[in-house]
Amino acid sequence: DIVMTQSPDSLAVSLGERATINCKSSQSVLYNSNNMNYLAWYQQIPGQPPKLLISWASTRESGVPDRFSGSGSGTDFTLTISSLQAEDVAVYYCQQYYSNPYNFGQGTKLEIK
Amino acid sequence: EVQLVESGGGLVQPGGSLRLSCAASGFSFSNYGMHWVRQAPGKGLEYVSVISRDGGDTYYANSVKGRFTISRDNSRSTLFLQMGSLRDEDMGVYYCARHADSGDYHPLDYWGQGALVTVSS
């Protein structure tokens, strides 16, 4: 099984500042035949189900603000929120869908400083 | 509008059984793989199971293998999770979620609101 590890576990950032969350997979999730990274990011606001933010490591879903961006390849990935807004307070998860089971990282709790 | 609505959660004793359902609407259910993901109280997301579009292929996390069975009824646009030999660690919110595309290996793009399973004597 591919193990996903996020860092940090929690993060406090001032409004308007940049937030960066890291995700590392225990093996590459880059599929060489199509050069795509099978890595997604989700946002879970307390009391709500997760919401898909980014797929293929860097493709924002429709309606997701452009302050959210994803980067990385192979085993190391990053979710960046360029200018933190109050509504971004949530827990963020990475997930690989390269192979079953589609494991999640342990989550990163993002708060306002 | 895509909607996934879970039901069937509740209180069950350790060792007991429970069947969750997920009613889908707003899309062609038979064209999409479907997943179950759970979340223990105050904890992170744990991947549980997946079923292919026609129900012919399934996968289970090691933690539930042999105790849980995923199935689907495409004529009723409904996903199921039959849970048996329930343990304390099975307690939490169970989400059904849709595969983001009709092909293989895609993220989960729509999620239900979840069904709460409580395991307690």
mmCIF file with all atom_site columns, N, CA, C and O in Angstrom, chain B residues 57-94:
data_model
loop_
_atom_site.group_PDB
_atom_site.id
_atom_site.type_symbol
_atom_site.label_atom_id
_atom_site.label_alt_id
_atom_site.label_comp_id
_atom_site.label_asym_id
_atom_site.label_entity_id
_atom_site.label_seq_id
_atom_site.pdbx_PDB_ins_code
_atom_site.Cartn_x
_atom_site.Cartn_y
_atom_site.Cartn_z
_atom_site.occupancy
_atom_site.B_iso_or_equiv
_atom_site.pdbx_formal_charge
_atom_site.auth_seq_id
_atom_site.auth_comp_id
_atom_site.auth_asym_id
_atom_site.auth_atom_id
_atom_site.pdbx_PDB_model_num
ATOM 1   N N  . ASP B 1 57 ? -15.967 -5.795  -9.871  1.00 0.00 ? 57 ASP B N  1
ATOM 2   C CA . ASP B 1 57 ? -14.687 -5.652  -9.173  1.00 0.00 ? 57 ASP B CA 1
ATOM 3   C C  . ASP B 1 57 ? -14.876 -4.856  -7.890  1.00 0.00 ? 57 ASP B C  1
ATOM 4   O O  . ASP B 1 57 ? -15.540 -3.812  -7.895  1.00 0.00 ? 57 ASP B O  1
ATOM 5   N N  . THR B 1 58 ? -14.297 -5.361  -6.834  1.00 0.00 ? 58 THR B N  1
ATOM 6   C CA . THR B 1 58 ? -14.364 -4.677  -5.545  1.00 0.00 ? 58 THR B CA 1
ATOM 7   C C  . THR B 1 58 ? -12.993 -4.691  -4.888  1.00 0.00 ? 58 THR B C  1
ATOM 8   O O  . THR B 1 58 ? -12.127 -5.515  -5.224  1.00 0.00 ? 58 THR B O  1
ATOM 9   N N  . TYR B 1 59 ? -12.798 -3.756  -3.968  1.00 0.00 ? 59 TYR B N  1
ATOM 10  C CA . TYR B 1 59 ? -11.550 -3.709  -3.205  1.00 0.00 ? 59 TYR B CA 1
ATOM 11  C C  . TYR B 1 59 ? -11.887 -3.265  -1.787  1.00 0.00 ? 59 TYR B C  1
ATOM 12  O O  . TYR B 1 59 ? -12.760 -2.414  -1.580  1.00 0.00 ? 59 TYR B O  1
ATOM 13  N N  . TYR B 1 60 ? -11.171 -3.841  -0.819  1.00 0.00 ? 60 TYR B N  1
ATOM 14  C CA . TYR B 1 60 ? -11.405 -3.506  0.584   1.00 0.00 ? 60 TYR B CA 1
ATOM 15  C C  . TYR B 1 60 ? -10.096 -3.165  1.274   1.00 0.00 ? 60 TYR B C  1
ATOM 16  O O  . TYR B 1 60 ? -9.067  -3.797  1.024   1.00 0.00 ? 60 TYR B O  1
ATOM 17  N N  . ALA B 1 61 ? -10.157 -2.207  2.173   1.00 0.00 ? 61 ALA B N  1
ATOM 18  C CA . ALA B 1 61 ? -9.015  -1.961  3.042   1.00 0.00 ? 61 ALA B CA 1
ATOM 19  C C  . ALA B 1 61 ? -8.807  -3.178  3.933   1.00 0.00 ? 61 ALA B C  1
ATOM 20  O O  . ALA B 1 61 ? -9.755  -3.896  4.273   1.00 0.00 ? 61 ALA B O  1
ATOM 21  N N  . ASN B 1 62 ? -7.571  -3.418  4.322   1.00 0.00 ? 62 ASN B N  1
ATOM 22  C CA . ASN B 1 62 ? -7.256  -4.577  5.162   1.00 0.00 ? 62 ASN B CA 1
ATOM 23  C C  . ASN B 1 62 ? -8.055  -4.561  6.466   1.00 0.00 ? 62 ASN B C  1
ATOM 24  O O  . ASN B 1 62 ? -8.424  -5.604  6.993   1.00 0.00 ? 62 ASN B O  1
ATOM 25  N N  . SER B 1 63 ? -8.345  -3.360  6.963   1.00 0.00 ? 63 SER B N  1
ATOM 26  C CA . SER B 1 63 ? -9.019  -3.232  8.256   1.00 0.00 ? 63 SER B CA 1
ATOM 27  C C  . SER B 1 63 ? -10.458 -3.746  8.225   1.00 0.00 ? 63 SER B C  1
ATOM 28  O O  . SER B 1 63 ? -11.034 -4.022  9.286   1.00 0.00 ? 63 SER B O  1
ATOM 29  N N  . VAL B 1 64 ? -11.048 -3.883  7.030   1.00 0.00 ? 64 VAL B N  1
ATOM 30  C CA . VAL B 1 64 ? -12.449 -4.325  6.951   1.00 0.00 ? 64 VAL B CA 1
ATOM 31  C C  . VAL B 1 64 ? -12.617 -5.596  6.116   1.00 0.00 ? 64 VAL B C  1
ATOM 32  O O  . VAL B 1 64 ? -13.720 -6.149  6.041   1.00 0.00 ? 64 VAL B O  1
ATOM 33  N N  . LYS B 1 65 ? -11.538 -6.045  5.507   1.00 0.00 ? 65 LYS B N  1
ATOM 34  C CA . LYS B 1 65 ? -11.617 -7.207  4.626   1.00 0.00 ? 65 LYS B CA 1
ATOM 35  C C  . LYS B 1 65 ? -12.144 -8.417  5.372   1.00 0.00 ? 65 LYS B C  1
ATOM 36  O O  . LYS B 1 65 ? -11.711 -8.723  6.485   1.00 0.00 ? 65 LYS B O  1
ATOM 37  N N  . GLY B 1 66 ? -13.120 -9.105  4.760   1.00 0.00 ? 66 GLY B N  1
ATOM 38  C CA . GLY B 1 66 ? -13.715 -10.275 5.375   1.00 0.00 ? 66 GLY B CA 1
ATOM 39  C C  . GLY B 1 66 ? -14.880 -9.963  6.298   1.00 0.00 ? 66 GLY B C  1
ATOM 40  O O  . GLY B 1 66 ? -15.616 -10.868 6.713   1.00 0.00 ? 66 GLY B O  1
ATOM 41  N N  . ARG B 1 67 ? -15.059 -8.694  6.641   1.00 0.00 ? 67 ARG B N  1
ATOM 42  C CA . ARG B 1 67 ? -16.160 -8.298  7.529   1.00 0.00 ? 67 ARG B CA 1
ATOM 43  C C  . ARG B 1 67 ? -17.177 -7.409  6.820   1.00 0.00 ? 67 ARG B C  1
ATOM 44  O O  . ARG B 1 67 ? -18.355 -7.410  7.168   1.00 0.00 ? 67 ARG B O  1
ATOM 45  N N  . PHE B 1 68 ? -16.719 -6.627  5.847   1.00 0.00 ? 68 PHE B N  1
ATOM 46  C CA . PHE B 1 68 ? -17.587 -5.711  5.121   1.00 0.00 ? 68 PHE B CA 1
ATOM 47  C C  . PHE B 1 68 ? -17.742 -6.192  3.687   1.00 0.00 ? 68 PHE B C  1
ATOM 48  O O  . PHE B 1 68 ? -16.829 -6.784  3.107   1.00 0.00 ? 68 PHE B O  1
ATOM 49  N N  . THR B 1 69 ? -18.923 -5.901  3.099   1.00 0.00 ? 69 THR B N  1
ATOM 50  C CA . THR B 1 69 ? -19.189 -6.220  1.698   1.00 0.00 ? 69 THR B CA 1
ATOM 51  C C  . THR B 1 69 ? -19.819 -5.019  1.016   1.00 0.00 ? 69 THR B C  1
ATOM 52  O O  . THR B 1 69 ? -20.855 -4.519  1.474   1.00 0.00 ? 69 THR B O  1
ATOM 53  N N  . ILE B 1 70 ? -19.189 -4.574  -0.055  1.00 0.00 ? 70 ILE B N  1
ATOM 54  C CA . ILE B 1 70 ? -19.732 -3.480  -0.855  1.00 0.00 ? 70 ILE B CA 1
ATOM 55  C C  . ILE B 1 70 ? -20.512 -4.079  -2.017  1.00 0.00 ? 70 ILE B C  1
ATOM 56  O O  . ILE B 1 70 ? -20.134 -5.105  -2.589  1.00 0.00 ? 70 ILE B O  1
ATOM 57  N N  . SER B 1 71 ? -21.625 -3.444  -2.352  1.00 0.00 ? 71 SER B N  1
ATOM 58  C CA . SER B 1 71 ? -22.431 -3.897  -3.479  1.00 0.00 ? 71 SER B CA 1
ATOM 59  C C  . SER B 1 71 ? -23.214 -2.713  -4.033  1.00 0.00 ? 71 SER B C  1
ATOM 60  O O  . SER B 1 71 ? -23.207 -1.631  -3.442  1.00 0.00 ? 71 SER B O  1
ATOM 61  N N  . ARG B 1 72 ? -23.849 -2.940  -5.149  1.00 0.00 ? 72 ARG B N  1
ATOM 62  C CA . ARG B 1 72 ? -24.626 -1.863  -5.761  1.00 0.00 ? 72 ARG B CA 1
ATOM 63  C C  . ARG B 1 72 ? -25.799 -2.445  -6.528  1.00 0.00 ? 72 ARG B C  1
ATOM 64  O O  . ARG B 1 72 ? -25.747 -3.593  -6.996  1.00 0.00 ? 72 ARG B O  1
ATOM 65  N N  . ASP B 1 73 ? -26.844 -1.630  -6.667  1.00 0.00 ? 73 ASP B N  1
ATOM 66  C CA . ASP B 1 73 ? -28.000 -1.986  -7.467  1.00 0.00 ? 73 ASP B CA 1
ATOM 67  C C  . ASP B 1 73 ? -28.171 -0.858  -8.486  1.00 0.00 ? 73 ASP B C  1
ATOM 68  O O  . ASP B 1 73 ? -28.707 0.204   -8.151  1.00 0.00 ? 73 ASP B O  1
ATOM 69  N N  . ASN B 1 74 ? -27.690 -1.076  -9.679  1.00 0.00 ? 74 ASN B N  1
ATOM 70  C CA . ASN B 1 74 ? -27.734 -0.012  -10.684 1.00 0.00 ? 74 ASN B CA 1
ATOM 71  C C  . ASN B 1 74 ? -29.164 0.322   -11.111 1.00 0.00 ? 74 ASN B C  1
ATOM 72  O O  . ASN B 1 74 ? -29.439 1.448   -11.526 1.00 0.00 ? 74 ASN B O  1
ATOM 73  N N  . SER B 1 75 ? -30.075 -0.627  -10.996 1.00 0.00 ? 75 SER B N  1
ATOM 74  C CA . SER B 1 75 ? -31.462 -0.359  -11.368 1.00 0.00 ? 75 SER B CA 1
ATOM 75  C C  . SER B 1 75 ? -32.123 0.614   -10.392 1.00 0.00 ? 75 SER B C  1
ATOM 76  O O  . SER B 1 75 ? -33.089 1.292   -10.746 1.00 0.00 ? 75 SER B O  1
ATOM 77  N N  . ARG B 1 76 ? -31.577 0.670   -9.166  1.00 0.00 ? 76 ARG B N  1
ATOM 78  C CA . ARG B 1 76 ? -32.112 1.563   -8.144  1.00 0.00 ? 76 ARG B CA 1
ATOM 79  C C  . ARG B 1 76 ? -31.157 2.698   -7.807  1.00 0.00 ? 76 ARG B C  1
ATOM 80  O O  . ARG B 1 76 ? -31.413 3.473   -6.881  1.00 0.00 ? 76 ARG B O  1
ATOM 81  N N  . SER B 1 77 ? -30.041 2.791   -8.556  1.00 0.00 ? 77 SER B N  1
ATOM 82  C CA . SER B 1 77 ? -29.028 3.845   -8.323  1.00 0.00 ? 77 SER B CA 1
ATOM 83  C C  . SER B 1 77 ? -28.632 3.911   -6.852  1.00 0.00 ? 77 SER B C  1
ATOM 84  O O  . SER B 1 77 ? -28.594 4.999   -6.239  1.00 0.00 ? 77 SER B O  1
ATOM 85  N N  . THR B 1 78 ? -28.348 2.765   -6.298  1.00 0.00 ? 78 THR B N  1
ATOM 86  C CA . THR B 1 78 ? -28.052 2.694   -4.863  1.00 0.00 ? 78 THR B CA 1
ATOM 87  C C  . THR B 1 78 ? -26.800 1.864   -4.608  1.00 0.00 ? 78 THR B C  1
ATOM 88  O O  . THR B 1 78 ? -26.615 0.802   -5.197  1.00 0.00 ? 78 THR B O  1
ATOM 89  N N  . LEU B 1 79 ? -25.980 2.386   -3.704  1.00 0.00 ? 79 LEU B N  1
ATOM 90  C CA . LEU B 1 79 ? -24.754 1.728   -3.247  1.00 0.00 ? 79 LEU B CA 1
ATOM 91  C C  . LEU B 1 79 ? -24.997 1.210   -1.834  1.00 0.00 ? 79 LEU B C  1
ATOM 92  O O  . LEU B 1 79 ? -25.722 1.841   -1.053  1.00 0.00 ? 79 LEU B O  1
ATOM 93  N N  . PHE B 1 80 ? -24.392 0.082   -1.508  1.00 0.00 ? 80 PHE B N  1
ATOM 94  C CA . PHE B 1 80 ? -24.570 -0.509  -0.184  1.00 0.00 ? 80 PHE B CA 1
ATOM 95  C C  . PHE B 1 80 ? -23.215 -0.822  0.456   1.00 0.00 ? 80 PHE B C  1
ATOM 96  O O  . PHE B 1 80 ? -22.221 -1.033  -0.233  1.00 0.00 ? 80 PHE B O  1
ATOM 97  N N  . LEU B 1 81 ? -23.237 -0.865  1.777   1.00 0.00 ? 81 LEU B N  1
ATOM 98  C CA . LEU B 1 81 ? -22.107 -1.396  2.527   1.00 0.00 ? 81 LEU B CA 1
ATOM 99  C C  . LEU B 1 81 ? -22.666 -2.249  3.654   1.00 0.00 ? 81 LEU B C  1
ATOM 100 O O  . LEU B 1 81 ? -23.274 -1.720  4.588   1.00 0.00 ? 81 LEU B O  1
ATOM 101 N N  . GLN B 1 82 ? -22.506 -3.546  3.533   1.00 0.00 ? 82 GLN B N  1
ATOM 102 C CA . GLN B 1 82 ? -22.914 -4.474  4.584   1.00 0.00 ? 82 GLN B CA 1
ATOM 103 C C  . GLN B 1 82 ? -21.748 -4.642  5.536   1.00 0.00 ? 82 GLN B C  1
ATOM 104 O O  . GLN B 1 82 ? -20.671 -5.086  5.123   1.00 0.00 ? 82 GLN B O  1
ATOM 105 N N  . MET B 1 83 ? -21.963 -4.280  6.793   1.00 0.00 ? 83 MET B N  1
ATOM 106 C CA . MET B 1 83 ? -20.894 -4.313  7.787   1.00 0.00 ? 83 MET B CA 1
ATOM 107 C C  . MET B 1 83 ? -21.210 -5.372  8.828   1.00 0.00 ? 83 MET B C  1
ATOM 108 O O  . MET B 1 83 ? -22.324 -5.388  9.389   1.00 0.00 ? 83 MET B O  1
ATOM 109 N N  . GLY B 1 84 ? -20.262 -6.253  9.099   1.00 0.00 ? 84 GLY B N  1
ATOM 110 C CA . GLY B 1 84 ? -20.454 -7.296  10.092  1.00 0.00 ? 84 GLY B CA 1
ATOM 111 C C  . GLY B 1 84 ? -19.309 -7.356  11.074  1.00 0.00 ? 84 GLY B C  1
ATOM 112 O O  . GLY B 1 84 ? -18.255 -6.729  10.880  1.00 0.00 ? 84 GLY B O  1
ATOM 113 N N  . SER B 1 85 ? -19.511 -8.115  12.137  1.00 0.00 ? 85 SER B N  1
ATOM 114 C CA . SER B 1 85 ? -18.491 -8.271  13.197  1.00 0.00 ? 85 SER B CA 1
ATOM 115 C C  . SER B 1 85 ? -17.928 -6.913  13.600  1.00 0.00 ? 85 SER B C  1
ATOM 116 O O  . SER B 1 85 ? -16.714 -6.726  13.707  1.00 0.00 ? 85 SER B O  1
ATOM 117 N N  . LEU B 1 86 ? -18.837 -5.985  13.854  1.00 0.00 ? 86 LEU B N  1
ATOM 118 C CA . LEU B 1 86 ? -18.414 -4.604  14.099  1.00 0.00 ? 86 LEU B CA 1
ATOM 119 C C  . LEU B 1 86 ? -17.621 -4.466  15.386  1.00 0.00 ? 86 LEU B C  1
ATOM 120 O O  . LEU B 1 86 ? -17.910 -5.121  16.401  1.00 0.00 ? 86 LEU B O  1
ATOM 121 N N  . ARG B 1 87 ? -16.631 -3.595  15.335  1.00 0.00 ? 87 ARG B N  1
ATOM 122 C CA . ARG B 1 87 ? -15.714 -3.345  16.449  1.00 0.00 ? 87 ARG B CA 1
ATOM 123 C C  . ARG B 1 87 ? -15.789 -1.873  16.834  1.00 0.00 ? 87 ARG B C  1
ATOM 124 O O  . ARG B 1 87 ? -16.288 -1.039  16.079  1.00 0.00 ? 87 ARG B O  1
ATOM 125 N N  . ASP B 1 88 ? -15.241 -1.560  17.995  1.00 0.00 ? 88 ASP B N  1
ATOM 126 C CA . ASP B 1 88 ? -15.197 -0.167  18.448  1.00 0.00 ? 88 ASP B CA 1
ATOM 127 C C  . ASP B 1 88 ? -14.549 0.732   17.398  1.00 0.00 ? 88 ASP B C  1
ATOM 128 O O  . ASP B 1 88 ? -14.996 1.857   17.158  1.00 0.00 ? 88 ASP B O  1
ATOM 129 N N  . GLU B 1 89 ? -13.484 0.215   16.789  1.00 0.00 ? 89 GLU B N  1
ATOM 130 C CA . GLU B 1 89 ? -12.729 1.037   15.842  1.00 0.00 ? 89 GLU B CA 1
ATOM 131 C C  . GLU B 1 89 ? -13.449 1.247   14.509  1.00 0.00 ? 89 GLU B C  1
ATOM 132 O O  . GLU B 1 89 ? -12.971 1.988   13.658  1.00 0.00 ? 89 GLU B O  1
ATOM 133 N N  . ASP B 1 90 ? -14.612 0.613   14.321  1.00 0.00 ? 90 ASP B N  1
ATOM 134 C CA . ASP B 1 90 ? -15.401 0.855   13.108  1.00 0.00 ? 90 ASP B CA 1
ATOM 135 C C  . ASP B 1 90 ? -16.330 2.054   13.274  1.00 0.00 ? 90 ASP B C  1
ATOM 136 O O  . ASP B 1 90 ? -16.987 2.465   12.317  1.00 0.00 ? 90 ASP B O  1
ATOM 137 N N  . MET B 1 91 ? -16.371 2.608   14.477  1.00 0.00 ? 91 MET B N  1
ATOM 138 C CA . MET B 1 91 ? -17.280 3.715   14.760  1.00 0.00 ? 91 MET B CA 1
ATOM 139 C C  . MET B 1 91 ? -16.827 4.971   14.039  1.00 0.00 ? 91 MET B C  1
ATOM 140 O O  . MET B 1 91 ? -15.637 5.274   13.967  1.00 0.00 ? 91 MET B O  1
ATOM 141 N N  . GLY B 1 92 ? -17.812 5.707   13.482  1.00 0.00 ? 92 GLY B N  1
ATOM 142 C CA . GLY B 1 92 ? -17.505 6.963   12.814  1.00 0.00 ? 92 GLY B CA 1
ATOM 143 C C  . GLY B 1 92 ? -18.540 7.305   11.768  1.00 0.00 ? 92 GLY B C  1
ATOM 144 O O  . GLY B 1 92 ? -19.593 6.674   11.679  1.00 0.00 ? 92 GLY B O  1
ATOM 145 N N  . VAL B 1 93 ? -18.216 8.314   10.991  1.00 0.00 ? 93 VAL B N  1
ATOM 146 C CA . VAL B 1 93 ? -19.071 8.729   9.888   1.00 0.00 ? 93 VAL B CA 1
ATOM 147 C C  . VAL B 1 93 ? -18.610 8.028   8.615   1.00 0.00 ? 93 VAL B C  1
ATOM 148 O O  . VAL B 1 93 ? -17.402 8.028   8.312   1.00 0.00 ? 93 VAL B O  1
ATOM 149 N N  . TYR B 1 94 ? -19.555 7.432   7.916   1.00 0.00 ? 94 TYR B N  1
ATOM 150 C CA . TYR B 1 94 ? -19.271 6.726   6.672   1.00 0.00 ? 94 TYR B CA 1
ATOM 151 C C  . TYR B 1 94 ? -19.813 7.547   5.506   1.00 0.00 ? 94 TYR B C  1
ATOM 152 O O  . TYR B 1 94 ? -21.007 7.859   5.456   1.00 0.00 ? 94 TYR B O  1
#
